[in-house]
PDB file of C-alpha atoms in Angstrom:
ATOM      1  CA  UNK B  26       2.894  -2.100  15.228  1.00 97.00           C
ATOM      2  CA  UNK B  27       6.364  -2.028  13.216  1.00 98.00           C
ATOM      3  CA  UNK B  28       7.400   0.454  11.027  1.00 98.00           C
ATOM      4  CA  UNK B  29       8.835   0.055   7.323  1.00 98.00           C
ATOM      5  CA  UNK B  30      10.031   2.242   4.626  1.00 98.00           C
ATOM      6  CA  UNK B  31      10.680   1.816   1.273  1.00 97.00           C
ATOM      7  CA  UNK B  32      14.190   0.261   0.608  1.00 98.00           C
ATOM      8  CA  UNK B  33      16.582   2.687  -1.063  1.00 97.00           C
ATOM      9  CA  UNK B  34      20.300   2.914  -0.826  1.00 97.00           C
ATOM     10  CA  UNK B  35      19.488   6.469   0.649  1.00 97.00           C
ATOM     11  CA  UNK B  36      17.179   5.026   3.332  1.00 98.00           C
ATOM     12  CA  UNK B  37      19.946   2.271   3.570  1.00 98.00           C
ATOM     13  CA  UNK B  38      22.895   4.254   4.324  1.00 98.00           C
ATOM     14  CA  UNK B  39      21.254   6.325   6.660  1.00 98.00           C
ATOM     15  CA  UNK B  40      20.091   3.298   8.570  1.00 98.00           C
ATOM     16  CA  UNK B  41      23.608   1.928   8.785  1.00 98.00           C
ATOM     17  CA  UNK B  42      24.813   5.798   9.919  1.00 98.00           C
ATOM     18  CA  UNK B  43      22.223   5.210  12.887  1.00 98.00           C
ATOM     19  CA  UNK B  44      20.491   8.497  11.614  1.00 98.00           C
ATOM     20  CA  UNK B  45      17.187   6.733  11.569  1.00 98.00           C
ATOM     21  CA  UNK B  46      15.485   3.470  13.099  1.00 98.00           C
ATOM     22  CA  UNK B  47      13.654   1.359  10.897  1.00 98.00           C
ATOM     23  CA  UNK B  48      12.237  -2.255  11.844  1.00 98.00           C
ATOM     24  CA  UNK B  49      11.455  -3.364   7.958  1.00 98.00           C
ATOM     25  CA  UNK B  50      12.781  -2.612   4.685  1.00 98.00           C
ATOM     26  CA  UNK B  51      10.039  -3.065   2.137  1.00 98.00           C
ATOM     27  CA  UNK B  52      11.002  -4.308  -1.269  1.00 98.00           C
ATOM     28  CA  UNK B  53       9.703  -4.904  -4.317  1.00 97.00           C
ATOM     29  CA  UNK B  54       9.604  -8.835  -5.665  1.00 97.00           C
ATOM     30  CA  UNK B  55      13.025  -8.539  -7.548  1.00 97.00           C
ATOM     31  CA  UNK B  56      15.586 -10.998  -7.489  1.00 97.00           C
ATOM     32  CA  UNK B  57      18.371  -8.717  -8.169  1.00 97.00           C
ATOM     33  CA  UNK B  58      17.880  -6.953  -5.047  1.00 98.00           C
ATOM     34  CA  UNK B  59      18.435  -9.625  -2.724  1.00 98.00           C
ATOM     35  CA  UNK B  60      22.012  -8.901  -1.909  1.00 98.00           C
ATOM     36  CA  UNK B  61      20.341  -5.570  -0.518  1.00 97.00           C
ATOM     37  CA  UNK B  62      18.188  -7.485   1.660  1.00 98.00           C
ATOM     38  CA  UNK B  63      21.031  -8.998   3.475  1.00 96.00           C
ATOM     39  CA  UNK B  64      22.471  -5.521   4.375  1.00 97.00           C
ATOM     40  CA  UNK B  65      19.825  -3.813   6.453  1.00 94.00           C
ATOM     41  CA  UNK B  66      16.786  -4.818   8.764  1.00 97.00           C
ATOM     42  CA  UNK B  67      14.338  -7.678   7.842  1.00 98.00           C
ATOM     43  CA  UNK B  68      12.910  -7.290   4.592  1.00 98.00           C
ATOM     44  CA  UNK B  69       9.363  -7.637   3.696  1.00 98.00           C
ATOM     45  CA  UNK B  70       8.033  -7.997  -0.199  1.00 98.00           C
ATOM     46  CA  UNK B  71       5.388  -5.766  -1.621  1.00 98.00           C
ATOM     47  CA  UNK B  72       4.316  -8.034  -4.583  1.00 98.00           C
ATOM     48  CA  UNK B  73       3.003  -6.971  -7.797  1.00 96.00           C
ATOM     49  CA  UNK B  74      -0.302  -8.685  -7.843  1.00 96.00           C
ATOM     50  CA  UNK B  75      -2.990  -6.737  -9.531  1.00 94.00           C
ATOM     51  CA  UNK B  76      -6.749  -8.045  -9.111  1.00 95.00           C
ATOM     52  CA  UNK B  77      -8.669  -6.936 -12.488  1.00 93.00           C
ATOM     53  CA  UNK B  78      -8.220  -5.022 -15.572  1.00 89.00           C
ATOM     54  CA  UNK B  79      -5.842  -4.742 -18.692  1.00 85.00           C
ATOM     55  CA  UNK B  80      -2.716  -5.223 -16.477  1.00 85.00           C
ATOM     56  CA  UNK B  81      -4.013  -7.640 -14.368  1.00 90.00           C
ATOM     57  CA  UNK B  82      -1.314 -10.139 -13.308  1.00 90.00           C
ATOM     58  CA  UNK B  83      -0.358 -12.795 -10.617  1.00 93.00           C
ATOM     59  CA  UNK B  84       3.163 -14.205 -10.235  1.00 93.00           C
ATOM     60  CA  UNK B  85       3.815 -17.866  -9.964  1.00 96.00           C
ATOM     61  CA  UNK B  86       2.835 -19.253  -6.714  1.00 97.00           C
ATOM     62  CA  UNK B  87       6.121 -20.778  -6.461  1.00 97.00           C
ATOM     63  CA  UNK B  88       7.721 -17.746  -6.361  1.00 97.00           C
ATOM     64  CA  UNK B  89       5.482 -16.133  -4.031  1.00 98.00           C
ATOM     65  CA  UNK B  90       5.922 -19.004  -1.804  1.00 98.00           C
ATOM     66  CA  UNK B  91      10.147 -18.736  -1.993  1.00 98.00           C
ATOM     67  CA  UNK B  92       9.625 -15.059  -1.132  1.00 98.00           C
ATOM     68  CA  UNK B  93       7.538 -15.869   1.747  1.00 98.00           C
ATOM     69  CA  UNK B  94      10.019 -18.397   3.118  1.00 98.00           C
ATOM     70  CA  UNK B  95      12.767 -16.343   2.508  1.00 98.00           C
ATOM     71  CA  UNK B  96      11.863 -13.023   4.214  1.00 98.00           C
ATOM     72  CA  UNK B  97       9.780 -11.586   6.946  1.00 98.00           C
ATOM     73  CA  UNK B  98       6.743 -11.221   4.461  1.00 98.00           C
ATOM     74  CA  UNK B  99       3.648 -12.129   6.391  1.00 97.00           C
ATOM     75  CA  UNK B 100       0.846 -11.782   3.937  1.00 98.00           C
ATOM     76  CA  UNK B 101       0.137 -11.703  -0.116  1.00 98.00           C
ATOM     77  CA  UNK B 102      -1.070  -8.615  -1.265  1.00 98.00           C
ATOM     78  CA  UNK B 103      -2.922  -7.480  -4.164  1.00 98.00           C
ATOM     79  CA  UNK B 104      -4.095  -4.595  -5.866  1.00 96.00           C
ATOM     80  CA  UNK B 105      -7.917  -3.953  -6.363  1.00 97.00           C
ATOM     81  CA  UNK B 106      -8.337  -3.162 -10.225  1.00 94.00           C
ATOM     82  CA  UNK B 107     -11.618  -4.364 -11.575  1.00 95.00           C
ATOM     83  CA  UNK B 108     -12.159  -2.281 -14.545  1.00 93.00           C
ATOM     84  CA  UNK B 109     -13.662  -1.407 -17.362  1.00 90.00           C
ATOM     85  CA  UNK B 110     -12.147  -3.989 -19.691  1.00 89.00           C
ATOM     86  CA  UNK B 111     -13.386  -6.562 -16.887  1.00 92.00           C
ATOM     87  CA  UNK B 112     -16.500  -6.094 -18.462  1.00 91.00           C
ATOM     88  CA  UNK B 113     -15.972  -5.992 -22.318  1.00 77.00           C
ATOM     89  CA  UNK B 114     -18.514  -9.046 -22.699  1.00 77.00           C
ATOM     90  CA  UNK B 115     -21.560  -6.324 -22.119  1.00 76.00           C
ATOM     91  CA  UNK B 116     -22.200  -7.293 -18.980  1.00 84.00           C
ATOM     92  CA  UNK B 117     -23.673  -4.638 -16.639  1.00 89.00           C
ATOM     93  CA  UNK B 118     -20.877  -2.735 -14.340  1.00 93.00           C
ATOM     94  CA  UNK B 119     -22.910  -3.099 -10.768  1.00 96.00           C
ATOM     95  CA  UNK B 120     -21.145  -2.987  -7.616  1.00 97.00           C
ATOM     96  CA  UNK B 121     -22.625  -6.820  -6.819  1.00 97.00           C
ATOM     97  CA  UNK B 122     -20.618  -7.640 -10.266  1.00 96.00           C
ATOM     98  CA  UNK B 123     -17.604  -6.020  -9.048  1.00 97.00           C
ATOM     99  CA  UNK B 124     -17.416  -7.631  -5.741  1.00 98.00           C
ATOM    100  CA  UNK B 125     -17.684 -10.510  -7.525  1.00 97.00           C
ATOM    101  CA  UNK B 126     -14.829 -10.284  -9.814  1.00 96.00           C
ATOM    102  CA  UNK B 127     -12.672  -9.180  -6.934  1.00 97.00           C
ATOM    103  CA  UNK B 128     -13.556 -11.806  -4.614  1.00 98.00           C
ATOM    104  CA  UNK B 129     -12.709 -14.094  -7.409  1.00 97.00           C
ATOM    105  CA  UNK B 130      -9.204 -12.712  -7.873  1.00 96.00           C
ATOM    106  CA  UNK B 131      -8.813 -13.369  -4.166  1.00 97.00           C
ATOM    107  CA  UNK B 132      -9.854 -16.939  -4.088  1.00 98.00           C
ATOM    108  CA  UNK B 133      -7.316 -17.394  -6.710  1.00 96.00           C
ATOM    109  CA  UNK B 134      -4.824 -16.089  -4.304  1.00 97.00           C
ATOM    110  CA  UNK B 135      -6.604 -18.039  -1.188  1.00 98.00           C
ATOM    111  CA  UNK B 136      -6.708 -21.583  -2.749  1.00 97.00           C
ATOM    112  CA  UNK B 137      -2.796 -21.866  -2.577  1.00 97.00           C
ATOM    113  CA  UNK B 138      -1.896 -19.308   0.554  1.00 98.00           C
ATOM    114  CA  UNK B 139      -5.225 -19.488   2.155  1.00 98.00           C
ATOM    115  CA  UNK B 140      -7.447 -16.410   2.228  1.00 98.00           C
ATOM    116  CA  UNK B 141      -7.022 -15.099   5.959  1.00 98.00           C
ATOM    117  CA  UNK B 142      -3.027 -14.479   4.280  1.00 98.00           C
ATOM    118  CA  UNK B 143      -3.966 -12.428   1.413  1.00 98.00           C
ATOM    119  CA  UNK B 144      -4.640  -8.224   1.723  1.00 98.00           C
ATOM    120  CA  UNK B 145      -6.334  -6.100  -1.030  1.00 98.00           C
ATOM    121  CA  UNK B 146      -4.938  -2.687  -1.085  1.00 98.00           C
ATOM    122  CA  UNK B 147      -7.213  -0.096  -2.191  1.00 98.00           C
ATOM    123  CA  UNK B 148      -6.305   2.142  -5.169  1.00 95.00           C
ATOM    124  CA  UNK B 149      -6.308   5.645  -5.908  1.00 95.00           C
ATOM    125  CA  UNK B 150      -8.857   6.943  -8.143  1.00 94.00           C
ATOM    126  CA  UNK B 151      -8.746   7.864 -10.986  1.00 88.00           C
ATOM    127  CA  UNK B 152      -5.561   6.567 -12.179  1.00 81.00           C
ATOM    128  CA  UNK B 153      -4.806   8.049 -15.608  1.00 66.00           C
ATOM    129  CA  UNK B 154      -1.386   6.586 -16.364  1.00 62.00           C
ATOM    130  CA  UNK B 155      -1.911   2.870 -16.103  1.00 54.00           C
ATOM    131  CA  UNK B 156      -5.346   1.856 -15.798  1.00 56.00           C
ATOM    132  CA  UNK B 157      -7.740   4.687 -17.043  1.00 63.00           C
ATOM    133  CA  UNK B 158     -10.848   2.552 -16.791  1.00 87.00           C
ATOM    134  CA  UNK B 159     -10.732   1.584 -13.198  1.00 92.00           C
ATOM    135  CA  UNK B 160     -14.162   1.507 -11.739  1.00 95.00           C
ATOM    136  CA  UNK B 161     -15.112   3.994  -9.136  1.00 95.00           C
ATOM    137  CA  UNK B 162     -16.932   0.998  -7.438  1.00 97.00           C
ATOM    138  CA  UNK B 163     -13.732  -0.271  -6.617  1.00 97.00           C
ATOM    139  CA  UNK B 164     -13.252   2.688  -4.114  1.00 97.00           C
ATOM    140  CA  UNK B 165     -16.468   2.797  -2.757  1.00 98.00           C
ATOM    141  CA  UNK B 166     -15.771   1.571   1.071  1.00 98.00           C
ATOM    142  CA  UNK B 167     -19.050  -0.443   1.126  1.00 98.00           C
ATOM    143  CA  UNK B 168     -17.904  -2.435  -1.722  1.00 98.00           C
ATOM    144  CA  UNK B 169     -14.307  -3.216  -0.569  1.00 98.00           C
ATOM    145  CA  UNK B 170     -15.851  -4.182   2.991  1.00 98.00           C
ATOM    146  CA  UNK B 171     -17.627  -6.746   1.169  1.00 98.00           C
ATOM    147  CA  UNK B 172     -14.896  -7.962  -0.906  1.00 98.00           C
ATOM    148  CA  UNK B 173     -13.091  -8.336   2.305  1.00 98.00           C
ATOM    149  CA  UNK B 174     -16.255  -9.871   4.085  1.00 98.00           C
ATOM    150  CA  UNK B 175     -17.179 -12.332   1.342  1.00 98.00           C
ATOM    151  CA  UNK B 176     -13.579 -13.524   0.661  1.00 98.00           C
ATOM    152  CA  UNK B 177     -12.178 -13.293   4.320  1.00 98.00           C
ATOM    153  CA  UNK B 178      -8.854 -11.329   3.459  1.00 98.00           C
ATOM    154  CA  UNK B 179      -7.599  -8.773   5.184  1.00 98.00           C
ATOM    155  CA  UNK B 180      -7.111  -4.775   4.138  1.00 98.00           C
ATOM    156  CA  UNK B 181      -4.119  -3.140   2.945  1.00 98.00           C
ATOM    157  CA  UNK B 182      -5.077   0.400   3.820  1.00 98.00           C
ATOM    158  CA  UNK B 183      -3.097   2.842   1.887  1.00 98.00           C
ATOM    159  CA  UNK B 184      -4.122   6.547   3.026  1.00 98.00           C
ATOM    160  CA  UNK B 185      -2.682   8.400   0.517  1.00 96.00           C
ATOM    161  CA  UNK B 186      -4.574   6.390  -1.937  1.00 97.00           C
ATOM    162  CA  UNK B 187      -7.802   6.815   0.439  1.00 97.00           C
ATOM    163  CA  UNK B 188      -7.414  11.053  -0.051  1.00 97.00           C
ATOM    164  CA  UNK B 189      -6.948  10.649  -3.784  1.00 94.00           C
ATOM    165  CA  UNK B 190      -9.956   8.523  -4.032  1.00 96.00           C
ATOM    166  CA  UNK B 191     -12.331  10.970  -2.201  1.00 96.00           C
ATOM    167  CA  UNK B 192     -11.054  13.536  -4.363  1.00 93.00           C
ATOM    168  CA  UNK B 193     -11.589  11.694  -7.521  1.00 92.00           C
ATOM    169  CA  UNK B 194     -15.174  11.047  -6.514  1.00 95.00           C
ATOM    170  CA  UNK B 195     -16.232  13.964  -4.946  1.00 95.00           C
ATOM    171  CA  UNK B 196     -16.405  12.761  -1.427  1.00 97.00           C
ATOM    172  CA  UNK B 197     -15.389  15.651   0.883  1.00 96.00           C
ATOM    173  CA  UNK B 198     -14.376  13.750   4.310  1.00 97.00           C
ATOM    174  CA  UNK B 199     -11.229  11.820   4.020  1.00 98.00           C
ATOM    175  CA  UNK B 200     -11.653  10.587   8.014  1.00 98.00           C
ATOM    176  CA  UNK B 201     -15.248   9.477   7.322  1.00 98.00           C
ATOM    177  CA  UNK B 202     -14.346   7.769   4.328  1.00 98.00           C
ATOM    178  CA  UNK B 203     -11.052   5.945   5.999  1.00 98.00           C
ATOM    179  CA  UNK B 204     -13.359   5.062   9.261  1.00 98.00           C
ATOM    180  CA  UNK B 205     -15.952   3.438   6.640  1.00 98.00           C
ATOM    181  CA  UNK B 206     -13.418   1.265   5.209  1.00 98.00           C
ATOM    182  CA  UNK B 207     -13.012  -2.607   6.747  1.00 98.00           C
ATOM    183  CA  UNK B 208     -10.522  -1.499   9.103  1.00 98.00           C
ATOM    184  CA  UNK B 209     -11.557  -4.080  11.443  1.00 98.00           C
ATOM    185  CA  UNK B 210      -9.643  -6.188   9.132  1.00 98.00           C
ATOM    186  CA  UNK B 211      -6.527  -4.087   8.543  1.00 98.00           C
ATOM    187  CA  UNK B 212      -3.285  -5.896   8.567  1.00 98.00           C
ATOM    188  CA  UNK B 213      -0.976  -3.223   6.868  1.00 98.00           C
ATOM    189  CA  UNK B 214      -1.115   0.234   6.821  1.00 98.00           C
ATOM    190  CA  UNK B 215       1.054   2.784   4.208  1.00 98.00           C
ATOM    191  CA  UNK B 216       1.561   6.228   4.434  1.00 97.00           C
ATOM    192  CA  UNK B 217       3.175   9.077   2.302  1.00 97.00           C
ATOM    193  CA  UNK B 218       2.907  12.364   1.015  1.00 95.00           C
ATOM    194  CA  UNK B 219       0.675  13.681  -1.599  1.00 95.00           C
ATOM    195  CA  UNK B 220       1.833  17.007  -4.005  1.00 91.00           C
ATOM    196  CA  UNK B 221      -0.195  19.740  -3.236  1.00 87.00           C
ATOM    197  CA  UNK B 222      -0.745  20.714  -7.275  1.00 85.00           C
ATOM    198  CA  UNK B 223      -2.716  18.643  -9.690  1.00 81.00           C
ATOM    199  CA  UNK B 224      -0.898  17.296 -12.691  1.00 81.00           C
ATOM    200  CA  UNK B 225      -1.499  17.307 -16.310  1.00 74.00           C
ATOM    201  CA  UNK B 226      -4.300  14.238 -16.032  1.00 74.00           C
ATOM    202  CA  UNK B 227      -5.913  16.671 -12.938  1.00 75.00           C
ATOM    203  CA  UNK B 228      -4.953  14.016  -9.783  1.00 80.00           C
ATOM    204  CA  UNK B 229      -2.626  14.940  -7.055  1.00 83.00           C
ATOM    205  CA  UNK B 230       0.397  12.253  -6.883  1.00 85.00           C
ATOM    206  CA  UNK B 231       1.814  10.544  -4.218  1.00 88.00           C
ATOM    207  CA  UNK B 232       5.130   8.931  -3.017  1.00 89.00           C
ATOM    208  CA  UNK B 233       6.475  12.263  -2.145  1.00 89.00           C
ATOM    209  CA  UNK B 234       7.233  13.999   1.321  1.00 95.00           C
ATOM    210  CA  UNK B 235       4.732  14.256   3.972  1.00 97.00           C
ATOM    211  CA  UNK B 236       3.522  17.737   4.438  1.00 96.00           C
ATOM    212  CA  UNK B 237       1.230  19.384   6.998  1.00 96.00           C
ATOM    213  CA  UNK B 238      -1.908  17.997   5.806  1.00 96.00           C
ATOM    214  CA  UNK B 239      -0.471  14.529   5.547  1.00 97.00           C
ATOM    215  CA  UNK B 240       0.997  14.756   8.969  1.00 98.00           C
ATOM    216  CA  UNK B 241      -2.518  15.830  10.364  1.00 98.00           C
ATOM    217  CA  UNK B 242      -4.305  12.916   8.927  1.00 98.00           C
ATOM    218  CA  UNK B 243      -1.407   9.994   9.832  1.00 98.00           C
ATOM    219  CA  UNK B 244      -1.401  11.395  13.583  1.00 98.00           C
ATOM    220  CA  UNK B 245      -5.544  10.629  13.478  1.00 98.00           C
ATOM    221  CA  UNK B 246      -5.012   7.353  11.796  1.00 98.00           C
ATOM    222  CA  UNK B 247      -2.456   6.234  14.445  1.00 98.00           C
ATOM    223  CA  UNK B 248      -4.877   7.690  16.648  1.00 98.00           C
ATOM    224  CA  UNK B 249      -7.859   5.535  15.829  1.00 98.00           C
ATOM    225  CA  UNK B 250      -5.750   2.455  16.064  1.00 98.00           C
ATOM    226  CA  UNK B 251      -4.274   3.726  19.389  1.00 97.00           C
ATOM    227  CA  UNK B 252      -7.841   3.953  20.695  1.00 97.00           C
ATOM    228  CA  UNK B 253      -8.995   0.578  19.895  1.00 97.00           C
ATOM    229  CA  UNK B 254     -11.283   1.974  16.843  1.00 97.00           C
ATOM    230  CA  UNK B 255      -9.415   0.244  14.221  1.00 98.00           C
ATOM    231  CA  UNK B 256      -7.624  -3.224  14.232  1.00 98.00           C
ATOM    232  CA  UNK B 257      -3.676  -2.840  14.909  1.00 98.00           C
ATOM    233  CA  UNK B 258      -1.903  -3.685  11.920  1.00 98.00           C
ATOM    234  CA  UNK B 259       1.375  -5.884  11.648  1.00 98.00           C
ATOM    235  CA  UNK B 260       3.009  -2.903   9.835  1.00 98.00           C
ATOM    236  CA  UNK B 261       2.559   0.801   8.976  1.00 98.00           C
ATOM    237  CA  UNK B 262       5.107   1.547   5.860  1.00 98.00           C
ATOM    238  CA  UNK B 263       6.275   4.917   4.731  1.00 98.00           C
ATOM    239  CA  UNK B 264       6.115   4.379   0.883  1.00 97.00           C
ATOM    240  CA  UNK B 265       8.995   7.088  -0.070  1.00 97.00           C
ATOM    241  CA  UNK B 266      11.865   6.511  -1.776  1.00 95.00           C
ATOM    242  CA  UNK B 267      12.932   3.344  -3.736  1.00 94.00           C
ATOM    243  CA  UNK B 268      14.464   2.235  -6.553  1.00 94.00           C
ATOM    244  CA  UNK B 269      13.729   1.537 -10.215  1.00 85.00           C
ATOM    245  CA  UNK B 270      12.496   4.716 -12.604  1.00 83.00           C
ATOM    246  CA  UNK B 271       9.080   5.172 -10.562  1.00 78.00           C
ATOM    247  CA  UNK B 272      10.846   5.954  -7.634  1.00 82.00           C
ATOM    248  CA  UNK B 273      14.626   6.267  -7.603  1.00 79.00           C
ATOM    249  CA  UNK B 274      14.773  10.052  -8.412  1.00 83.00           C
ATOM    250  CA  UNK B 275      12.166  10.878  -5.390  1.00 86.00           C
ATOM    251  CA  UNK B 276      14.380   9.089  -2.627  1.00 93.00           C
ATOM    252  CA  UNK B 277      15.821  12.429  -0.933  1.00 96.00           C
ATOM    253  CA  UNK B 278      17.994  11.279   2.054  1.00 97.00           C
ATOM    254  CA  UNK B 279      17.521  14.407   3.516  1.00 97.00           C
ATOM    255  CA  UNK B 280      13.522  13.910   3.465  1.00 97.00           C
ATOM    256  CA  UNK B 281      14.253  10.273   4.932  1.00 98.00           C
ATOM    257  CA  UNK B 282      16.371  11.771   7.562  1.00 98.00           C
ATOM    258  CA  UNK B 283      13.873  14.279   8.491  1.00 98.00           C
ATOM    259  CA  UNK B 284      10.414  12.314   8.211  1.00 98.00           C
ATOM    260  CA  UNK B 285      11.173   8.916   9.170  1.00 98.00           C
ATOM    261  CA  UNK B 286      12.171   9.415  13.186  1.00 98.00           C
ATOM    262  CA  UNK B 287       8.524  11.346  13.545  1.00 98.00           C
ATOM    263  CA  UNK B 288       7.012   8.079  11.487  1.00 98.00           C
ATOM    264  CA  UNK B 289       8.887   5.908  13.730  1.00 98.00           C
ATOM    265  CA  UNK B 290       7.751   7.213  17.049  1.00 98.00           C
ATOM    266  CA  UNK B 291       4.304   7.480  15.527  1.00 98.00           C
ATOM    267  CA  UNK B 292       3.957   3.757  14.708  1.00 98.00           C
ATOM    268  CA  UNK B 293       5.706   2.859  17.979  1.00 96.00           C
ATOM    269  CA  UNK B 294       2.839   5.118  19.704  1.00 96.00           C
ATOM    270  CA  UNK B 295       0.685   2.376  19.404  1.00 94.00           C
TER     271      UNK B 295
END
């Protein structure tokens, strides 16, 4: 299992100074970052495809293919986001209907890249800022499992999103929730810290430094992979830091230098 981190100037500098070991840098699909992709370890792309909701989008297949051909990107990811707006015609919202709409999104990508080369990412719930209409069915492990089974796609499991979804839906046991996901189809794993306090929307935000609770869960997750209970994914990514207004302000070099070695060792323990 390779270890990746979100690209940031801080992470690049630490890598160039031999203060951290990283197998891959995880980049957004931004053309202006192509020069930076040549300066560090191999780059792979985390695409901005969104399967459903008012912000649904897919990049041009030719653009996606270009990134696949020019980087170390293995799969085309899409974010599960079936929302109330997808049922604006008055159709009843049921788990079966949500599954059908999500599978249709996967199949759209699959017709170009092959369903086996598409991965779906579990979202956090609720998501007050960018999609308040996200349906709770989308984070139900039974629904996600059926989407993966019917479409033949893989799973991108975001651990912090899973914790937030447990809190948002009143599920008391994050480990049981994660075990219920379609982990036999696991292709990529995301790790990052969650703030201990809730924001004005009543949720704990992620993409921060790892806390003691985050470390405990991360070690359990990797243990499930190491023991053969979960499929070993190709990549485990630390989603801390980055570029742009969402991430540049939380790219503390001291956090990266302190936490990456432990995560790298954890990934390589599999």
